mmCIF file of C-alpha atoms in Angstrom:
data_model
loop_
_atom_site.group_PDB
_atom_site.id
_atom_site.type_symbol
_atom_site.label_atom_id
_atom_site.label_comp_id
_atom_site.label_asym_id
_atom_site.label_seq_id
_atom_site.Cartn_x
_atom_site.Cartn_y
_atom_site.Cartn_z
ATOM 1 C CA MET A 1 110.797 103.641 95.301
ATOM 2 C CA SER A 2 113.557 105.910 96.552
ATOM 3 C CA SER A 3 111.067 108.504 97.876
ATOM 4 C CA ASP A 4 109.690 105.924 100.331
ATOM 5 C CA ARG A 5 113.124 105.372 101.819
ATOM 6 C CA LEU A 6 113.330 105.753 105.600
ATOM 7 C CA ILE A 7 115.484 108.511 107.068
ATOM 8 C CA ARG A 8 116.734 107.766 110.585
ATOM 9 C CA GLY A 9 117.868 110.190 113.245
ATOM 10 C CA ALA A 10 116.535 113.580 114.312
ATOM 11 C CA LYS A 11 119.814 115.236 113.322
ATOM 12 C CA VAL A 12 119.649 113.873 109.753
ATOM 13 C CA ILE A 13 115.941 114.683 109.454
ATOM 14 C CA GLY A 14 116.532 118.195 110.757
ATOM 15 C CA ARG A 15 119.428 118.741 108.381
ATOM 16 C CA SER A 16 117.213 117.628 105.479
ATOM 17 C CA LEU A 17 114.632 120.255 106.440
ATOM 18 C CA GLY A 18 117.081 123.012 107.374
ATOM 19 C CA ILE A 19 116.041 122.928 111.037
ATOM 20 C CA SER A 20 117.741 121.858 114.247
ATOM 21 C CA GLU A 21 117.621 118.375 115.736
ATOM 22 C CA ARG A 22 115.566 119.745 118.623
ATOM 23 C CA THR A 23 113.043 121.363 116.284
ATOM 24 C CA ALA A 24 112.714 118.087 114.354
ATOM 25 C CA ARG A 25 111.875 116.304 117.621
ATOM 26 C CA ARG A 26 109.367 119.010 118.611
ATOM 27 C CA TRP A 27 107.690 118.988 115.202
ATOM 28 C CA ALA A 28 107.390 115.193 115.364
ATOM 29 C CA ALA A 29 105.827 115.405 118.841
ATOM 30 C CA LYS A 30 103.348 118.065 117.635
ATOM 31 C CA GLY A 31 102.486 116.135 114.470
ATOM 32 C CA ILE A 32 103.901 118.781 112.113
ATOM 33 C CA LEU A 33 106.463 116.258 110.921
ATOM 34 C CA GLN A 34 105.260 112.727 110.185
ATOM 35 C CA ALA A 35 107.936 110.791 112.089
ATOM 36 C CA HIS A 36 108.030 108.130 114.771
ATOM 37 C CA LYS A 37 110.283 105.901 116.830
ATOM 38 C CA VAL A 38 110.155 102.370 115.452
ATOM 39 C CA ASN A 39 111.144 100.313 118.511
ATOM 40 C CA GLY A 40 110.168 102.488 121.427
ATOM 41 C CA ARG A 41 111.536 105.426 123.331
ATOM 42 C CA THR A 42 115.240 104.921 122.794
ATOM 43 C CA SER A 43 115.154 104.197 119.072
ATOM 44 C CA PRO A 44 116.015 106.955 116.607
ATOM 45 C CA LEU A 45 113.356 109.191 115.133
ATOM 46 C CA THR A 46 112.407 107.821 111.710
ATOM 47 C CA ALA A 47 110.584 109.482 108.804
ATOM 48 C CA ARG A 48 109.835 108.626 105.193
ATOM 49 C CA LYS A 49 111.795 110.663 102.668
ATOM 50 C CA SER A 50 108.542 111.387 100.823
ATOM 51 C CA ASP A 51 107.076 112.942 104.011
ATOM 52 C CA ILE A 52 110.197 115.060 104.499
ATOM 53 C CA ASP A 53 110.068 116.208 100.861
ATOM 54 C CA ARG A 54 106.359 117.062 101.183
ATOM 55 C CA LEU A 55 106.984 119.138 104.313
ATOM 56 C CA LYS A 56 109.943 120.846 102.617
ATOM 57 C CA SER A 57 107.709 121.830 99.690
ATOM 58 C CA HIS A 58 105.047 123.115 102.079
ATOM 59 C CA LEU A 59 107.583 125.198 104.003
ATOM 60 C CA ALA A 60 109.004 126.643 100.762
ATOM 61 C CA TYR A 61 105.479 127.546 99.598
ATOM 62 C CA GLU A 62 104.678 129.305 102.888
ATOM 63 C CA GLU A 63 107.970 131.178 102.735
ATOM 64 C CA GLY A 64 107.095 132.430 99.247
ATOM 65 C CA GLU A 65 103.730 133.890 100.283
#
């Protein structure tokens, strides 16, 4: 499934959500964004495309309220 594809890198994840790289890292640390580092501290932040799309939909819904 293409929606279960992994997106790597805080910059790419942030760009997908319309937020900065730093915000993507903060949201991942706070649990707002379902993302993790696969091989420890120095590996890139990784998230499933389906999780990014779900968060994008949630943000768009909140913006419309």
